[in-house]
PDB file of C-alpha atoms in Angstrom:
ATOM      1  CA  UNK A 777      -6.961 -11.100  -1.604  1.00 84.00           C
ATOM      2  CA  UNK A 778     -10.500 -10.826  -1.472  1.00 88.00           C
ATOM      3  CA  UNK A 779     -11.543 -13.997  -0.276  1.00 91.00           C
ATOM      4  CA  UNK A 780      -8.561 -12.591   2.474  1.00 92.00           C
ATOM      5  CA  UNK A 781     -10.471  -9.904   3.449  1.00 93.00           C
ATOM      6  CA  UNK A 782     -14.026 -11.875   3.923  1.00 93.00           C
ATOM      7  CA  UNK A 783     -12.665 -14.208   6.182  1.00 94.00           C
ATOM      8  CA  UNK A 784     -10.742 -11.744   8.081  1.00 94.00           C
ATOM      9  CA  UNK A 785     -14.004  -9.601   8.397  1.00 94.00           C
ATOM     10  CA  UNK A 786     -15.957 -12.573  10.074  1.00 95.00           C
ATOM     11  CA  UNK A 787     -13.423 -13.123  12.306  1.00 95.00           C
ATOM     12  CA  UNK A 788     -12.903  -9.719  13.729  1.00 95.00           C
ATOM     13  CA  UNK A 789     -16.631  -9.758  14.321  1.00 95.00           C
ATOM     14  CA  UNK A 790     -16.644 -12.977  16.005  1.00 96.00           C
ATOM     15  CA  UNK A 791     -13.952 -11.766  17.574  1.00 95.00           C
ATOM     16  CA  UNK A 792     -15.759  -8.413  18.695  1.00 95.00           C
ATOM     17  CA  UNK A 793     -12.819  -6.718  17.176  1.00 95.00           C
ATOM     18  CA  UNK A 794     -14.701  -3.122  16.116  1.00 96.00           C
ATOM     19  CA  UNK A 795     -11.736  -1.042  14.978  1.00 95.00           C
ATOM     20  CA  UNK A 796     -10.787  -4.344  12.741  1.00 95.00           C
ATOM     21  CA  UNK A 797     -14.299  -4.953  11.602  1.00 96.00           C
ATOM     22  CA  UNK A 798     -14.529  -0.838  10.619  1.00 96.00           C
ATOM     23  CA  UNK A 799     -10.799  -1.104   9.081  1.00 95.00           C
ATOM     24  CA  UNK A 800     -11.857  -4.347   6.777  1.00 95.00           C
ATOM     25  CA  UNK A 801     -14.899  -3.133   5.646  1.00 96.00           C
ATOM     26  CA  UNK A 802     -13.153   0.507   4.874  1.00 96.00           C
ATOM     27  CA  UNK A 803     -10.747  -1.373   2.844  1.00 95.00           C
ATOM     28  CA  UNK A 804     -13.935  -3.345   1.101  1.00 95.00           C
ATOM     29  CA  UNK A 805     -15.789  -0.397   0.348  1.00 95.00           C
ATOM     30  CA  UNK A 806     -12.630   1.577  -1.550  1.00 95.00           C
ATOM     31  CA  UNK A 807     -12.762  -1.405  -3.432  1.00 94.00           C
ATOM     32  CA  UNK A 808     -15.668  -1.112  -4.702  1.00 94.00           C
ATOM     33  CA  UNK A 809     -15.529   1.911  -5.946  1.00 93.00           C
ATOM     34  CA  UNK A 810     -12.313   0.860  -7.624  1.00 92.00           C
ATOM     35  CA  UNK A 811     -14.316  -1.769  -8.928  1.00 91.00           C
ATOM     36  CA  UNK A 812     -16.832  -0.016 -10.520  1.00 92.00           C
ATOM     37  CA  UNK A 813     -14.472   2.420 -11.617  1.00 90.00           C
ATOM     38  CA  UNK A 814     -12.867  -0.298 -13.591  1.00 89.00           C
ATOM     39  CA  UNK A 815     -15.845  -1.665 -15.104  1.00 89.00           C
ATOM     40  CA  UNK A 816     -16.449   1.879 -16.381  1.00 85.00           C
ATOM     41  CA  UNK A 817     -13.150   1.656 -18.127  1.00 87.00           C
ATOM     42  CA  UNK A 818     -14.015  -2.169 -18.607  1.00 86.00           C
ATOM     43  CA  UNK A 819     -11.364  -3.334 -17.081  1.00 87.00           C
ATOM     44  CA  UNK A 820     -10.988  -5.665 -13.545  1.00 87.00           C
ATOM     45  CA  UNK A 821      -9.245  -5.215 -10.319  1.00 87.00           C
ATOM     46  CA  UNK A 822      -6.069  -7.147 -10.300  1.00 86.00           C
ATOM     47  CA  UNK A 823      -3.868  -8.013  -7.136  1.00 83.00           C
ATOM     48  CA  UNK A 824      -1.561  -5.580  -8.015  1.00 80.00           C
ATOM     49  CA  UNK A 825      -4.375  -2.508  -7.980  1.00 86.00           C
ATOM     50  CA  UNK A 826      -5.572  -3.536  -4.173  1.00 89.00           C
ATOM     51  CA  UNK A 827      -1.948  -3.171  -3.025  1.00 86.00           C
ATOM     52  CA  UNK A 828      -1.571  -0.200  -4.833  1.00 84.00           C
ATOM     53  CA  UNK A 829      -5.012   0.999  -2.981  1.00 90.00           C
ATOM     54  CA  UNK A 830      -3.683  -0.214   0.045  1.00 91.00           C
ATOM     55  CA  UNK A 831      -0.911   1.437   0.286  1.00 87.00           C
ATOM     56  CA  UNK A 832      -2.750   4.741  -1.087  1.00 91.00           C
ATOM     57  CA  UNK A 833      -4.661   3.718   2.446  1.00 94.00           C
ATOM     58  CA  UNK A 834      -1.971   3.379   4.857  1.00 92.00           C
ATOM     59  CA  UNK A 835      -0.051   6.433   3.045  1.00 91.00           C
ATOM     60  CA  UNK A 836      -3.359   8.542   3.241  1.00 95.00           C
ATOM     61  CA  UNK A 837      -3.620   8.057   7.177  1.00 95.00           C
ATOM     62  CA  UNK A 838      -0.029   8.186   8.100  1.00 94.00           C
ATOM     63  CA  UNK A 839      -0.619  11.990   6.638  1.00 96.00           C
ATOM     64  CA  UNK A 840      -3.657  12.131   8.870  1.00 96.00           C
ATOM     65  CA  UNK A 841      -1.927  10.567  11.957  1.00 96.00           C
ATOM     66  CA  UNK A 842       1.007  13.429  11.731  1.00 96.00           C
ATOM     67  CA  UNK A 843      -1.724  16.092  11.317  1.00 96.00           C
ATOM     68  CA  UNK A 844      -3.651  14.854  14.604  1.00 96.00           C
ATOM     69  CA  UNK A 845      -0.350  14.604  16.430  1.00 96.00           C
ATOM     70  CA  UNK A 846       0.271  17.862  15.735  1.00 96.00           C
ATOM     71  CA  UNK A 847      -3.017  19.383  17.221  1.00 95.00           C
ATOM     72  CA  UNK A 848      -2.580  17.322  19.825  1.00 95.00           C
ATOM     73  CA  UNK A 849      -5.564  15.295  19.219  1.00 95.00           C
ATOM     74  CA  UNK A 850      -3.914  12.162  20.639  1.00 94.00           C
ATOM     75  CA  UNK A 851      -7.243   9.880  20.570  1.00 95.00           C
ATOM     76  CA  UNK A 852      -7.630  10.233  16.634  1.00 95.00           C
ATOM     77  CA  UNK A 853      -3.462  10.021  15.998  1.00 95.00           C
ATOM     78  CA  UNK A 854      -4.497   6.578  17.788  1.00 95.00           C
ATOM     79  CA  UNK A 855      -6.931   6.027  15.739  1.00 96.00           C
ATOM     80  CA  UNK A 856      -4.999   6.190  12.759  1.00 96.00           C
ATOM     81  CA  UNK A 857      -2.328   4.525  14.055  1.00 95.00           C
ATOM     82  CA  UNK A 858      -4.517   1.378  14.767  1.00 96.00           C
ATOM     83  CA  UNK A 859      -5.726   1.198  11.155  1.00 95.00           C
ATOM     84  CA  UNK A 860      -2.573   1.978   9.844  1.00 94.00           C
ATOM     85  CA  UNK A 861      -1.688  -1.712  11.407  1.00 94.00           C
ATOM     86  CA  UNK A 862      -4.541  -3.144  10.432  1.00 95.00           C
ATOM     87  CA  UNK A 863      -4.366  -2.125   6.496  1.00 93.00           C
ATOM     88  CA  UNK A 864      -0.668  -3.029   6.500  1.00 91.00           C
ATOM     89  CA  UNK A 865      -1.149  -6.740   7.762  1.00 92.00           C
ATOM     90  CA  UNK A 866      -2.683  -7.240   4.589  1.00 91.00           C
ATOM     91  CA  UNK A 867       0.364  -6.389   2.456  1.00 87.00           C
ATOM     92  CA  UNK A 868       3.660  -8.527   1.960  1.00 85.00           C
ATOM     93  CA  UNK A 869       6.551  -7.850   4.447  1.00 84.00           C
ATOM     94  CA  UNK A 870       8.364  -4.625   2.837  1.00 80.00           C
ATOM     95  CA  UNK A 871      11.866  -5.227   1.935  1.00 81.00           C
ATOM     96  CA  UNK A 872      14.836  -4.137   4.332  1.00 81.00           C
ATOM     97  CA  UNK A 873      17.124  -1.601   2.946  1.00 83.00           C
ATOM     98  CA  UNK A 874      19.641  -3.663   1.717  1.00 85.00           C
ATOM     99  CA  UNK A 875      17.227  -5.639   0.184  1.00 86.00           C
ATOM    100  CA  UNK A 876      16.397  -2.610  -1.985  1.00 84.00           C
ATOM    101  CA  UNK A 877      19.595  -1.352  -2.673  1.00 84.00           C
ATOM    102  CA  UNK A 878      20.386  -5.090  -4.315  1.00 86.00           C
ATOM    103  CA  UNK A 879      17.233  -4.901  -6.172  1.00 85.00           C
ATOM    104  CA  UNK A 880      17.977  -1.370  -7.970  1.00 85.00           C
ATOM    105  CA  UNK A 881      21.080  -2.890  -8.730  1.00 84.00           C
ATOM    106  CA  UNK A 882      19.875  -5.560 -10.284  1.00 86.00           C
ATOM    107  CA  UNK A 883      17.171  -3.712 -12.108  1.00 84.00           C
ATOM    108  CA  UNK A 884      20.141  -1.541 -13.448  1.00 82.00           C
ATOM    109  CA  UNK A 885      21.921  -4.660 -14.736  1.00 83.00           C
ATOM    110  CA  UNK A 886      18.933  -6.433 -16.115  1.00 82.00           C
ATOM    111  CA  UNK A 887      17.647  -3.520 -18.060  1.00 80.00           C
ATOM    112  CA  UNK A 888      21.117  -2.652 -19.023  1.00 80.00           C
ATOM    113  CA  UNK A 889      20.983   0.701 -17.617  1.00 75.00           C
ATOM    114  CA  UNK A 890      23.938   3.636 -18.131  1.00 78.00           C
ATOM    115  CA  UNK A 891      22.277   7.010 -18.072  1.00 78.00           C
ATOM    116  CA  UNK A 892      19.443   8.672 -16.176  1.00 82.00           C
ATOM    117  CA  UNK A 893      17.524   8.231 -19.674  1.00 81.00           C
ATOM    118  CA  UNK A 894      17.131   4.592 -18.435  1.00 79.00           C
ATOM    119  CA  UNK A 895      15.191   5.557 -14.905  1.00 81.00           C
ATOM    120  CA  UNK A 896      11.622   4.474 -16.239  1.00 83.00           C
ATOM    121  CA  UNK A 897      13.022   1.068 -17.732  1.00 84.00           C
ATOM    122  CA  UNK A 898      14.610   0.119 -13.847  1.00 83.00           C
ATOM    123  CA  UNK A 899      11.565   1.694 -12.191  1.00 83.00           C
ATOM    124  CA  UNK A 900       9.268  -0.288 -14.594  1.00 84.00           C
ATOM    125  CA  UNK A 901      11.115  -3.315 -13.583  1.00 84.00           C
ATOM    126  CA  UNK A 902      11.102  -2.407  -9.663  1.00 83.00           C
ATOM    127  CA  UNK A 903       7.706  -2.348 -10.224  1.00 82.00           C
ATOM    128  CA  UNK A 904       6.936  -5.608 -11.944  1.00 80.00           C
ATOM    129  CA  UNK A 905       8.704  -7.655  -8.978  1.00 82.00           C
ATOM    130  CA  UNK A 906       8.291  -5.814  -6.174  1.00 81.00           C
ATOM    131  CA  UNK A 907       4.427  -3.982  -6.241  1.00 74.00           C
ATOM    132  CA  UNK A 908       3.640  -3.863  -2.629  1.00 71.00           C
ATOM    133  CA  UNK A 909       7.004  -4.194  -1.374  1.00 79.00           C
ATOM    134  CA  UNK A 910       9.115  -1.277  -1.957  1.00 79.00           C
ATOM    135  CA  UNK A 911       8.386   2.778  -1.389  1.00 77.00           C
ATOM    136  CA  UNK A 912       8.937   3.755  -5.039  1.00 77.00           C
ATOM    137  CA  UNK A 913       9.214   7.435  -3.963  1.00 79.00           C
ATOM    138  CA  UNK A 914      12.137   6.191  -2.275  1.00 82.00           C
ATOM    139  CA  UNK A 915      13.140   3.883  -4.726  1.00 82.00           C
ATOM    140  CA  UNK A 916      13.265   6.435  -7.422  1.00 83.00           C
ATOM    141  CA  UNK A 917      15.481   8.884  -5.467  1.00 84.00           C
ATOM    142  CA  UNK A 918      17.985   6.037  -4.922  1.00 84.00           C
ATOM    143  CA  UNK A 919      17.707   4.617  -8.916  1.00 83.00           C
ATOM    144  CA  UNK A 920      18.291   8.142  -9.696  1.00 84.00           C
ATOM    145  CA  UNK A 921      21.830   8.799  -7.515  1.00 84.00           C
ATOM    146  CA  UNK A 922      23.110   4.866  -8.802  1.00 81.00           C
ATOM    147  CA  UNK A 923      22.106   6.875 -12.694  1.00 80.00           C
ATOM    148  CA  UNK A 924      23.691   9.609 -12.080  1.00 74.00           C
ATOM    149  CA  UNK A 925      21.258  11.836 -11.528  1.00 60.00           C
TER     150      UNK A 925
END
């Protein structure tokens, strides 16, 4: 994903693309500081931490872009808005409803799931497949009402 956001950062400046070239190297300098706070825990980066940082991203200015909205600041809610499309072209394609609702189940099958005791074995499995793909808050709500919850 890296080498994804290098190239993409030379072309939106050949390009002349500012709010692109500002968006990419946002998204490069959060992970650096996820990188060196890795390396203080010796540990490294892995695919799965970027999408969990971009998502923390997109999540952190969809919160922004409601506030703005709200105080009627309609240049910065655009603002927002742009990045917000910009940060999620670099994740994979979420996963339609349906989609999601077949995944729990099969996460409830394949980790043999009866009780609501089970919810952190079928989240944990959500989670290995679908990192980057599926809103877990959501996710959990739904794996929750299928447990019995």
């Amino acid at each position: 994903m890296r080498e994804q956001f290098t190239s993409e950062l030379k072309t939106a400046m050949k390009a002349g693309d500012k709010r692109r070239v500002e968006t990419i190297r946002m998204i490069t300098a959060a992970l650096k500081d996820k990188d060196i706070e890795a390396r203080g825990q010796e540990k490294s980066v892995s695919n799965d931490d970027i999408l969990a940082l971009l998502q923390k991203m997109v999540k952190s200015r969809k919160e922004s872009k409601e506030i703005y909205e709200k105080a009627g600041r309609a240049d910065l809610a655009t603002q927002e808005g742009e990045e917000i499309a910009i940060i999620e072209s670099f994740l994979p394609q979420p996963l339609s409803e349906a989609e999601v609702e077949a995944a729990i189940a099969a996460a409830i099958a394949e980790a043999g799931a009866a009780s609501i005791k089970d919810m952190g074995k079928v989240v944990a499995a959500l989670k290995s497949k679908y990192a980057g793909r599926v809103d877990f808050g959501k996710a959990s709500a739904l794996v929750k009402a299928k447990l019995g919850g």
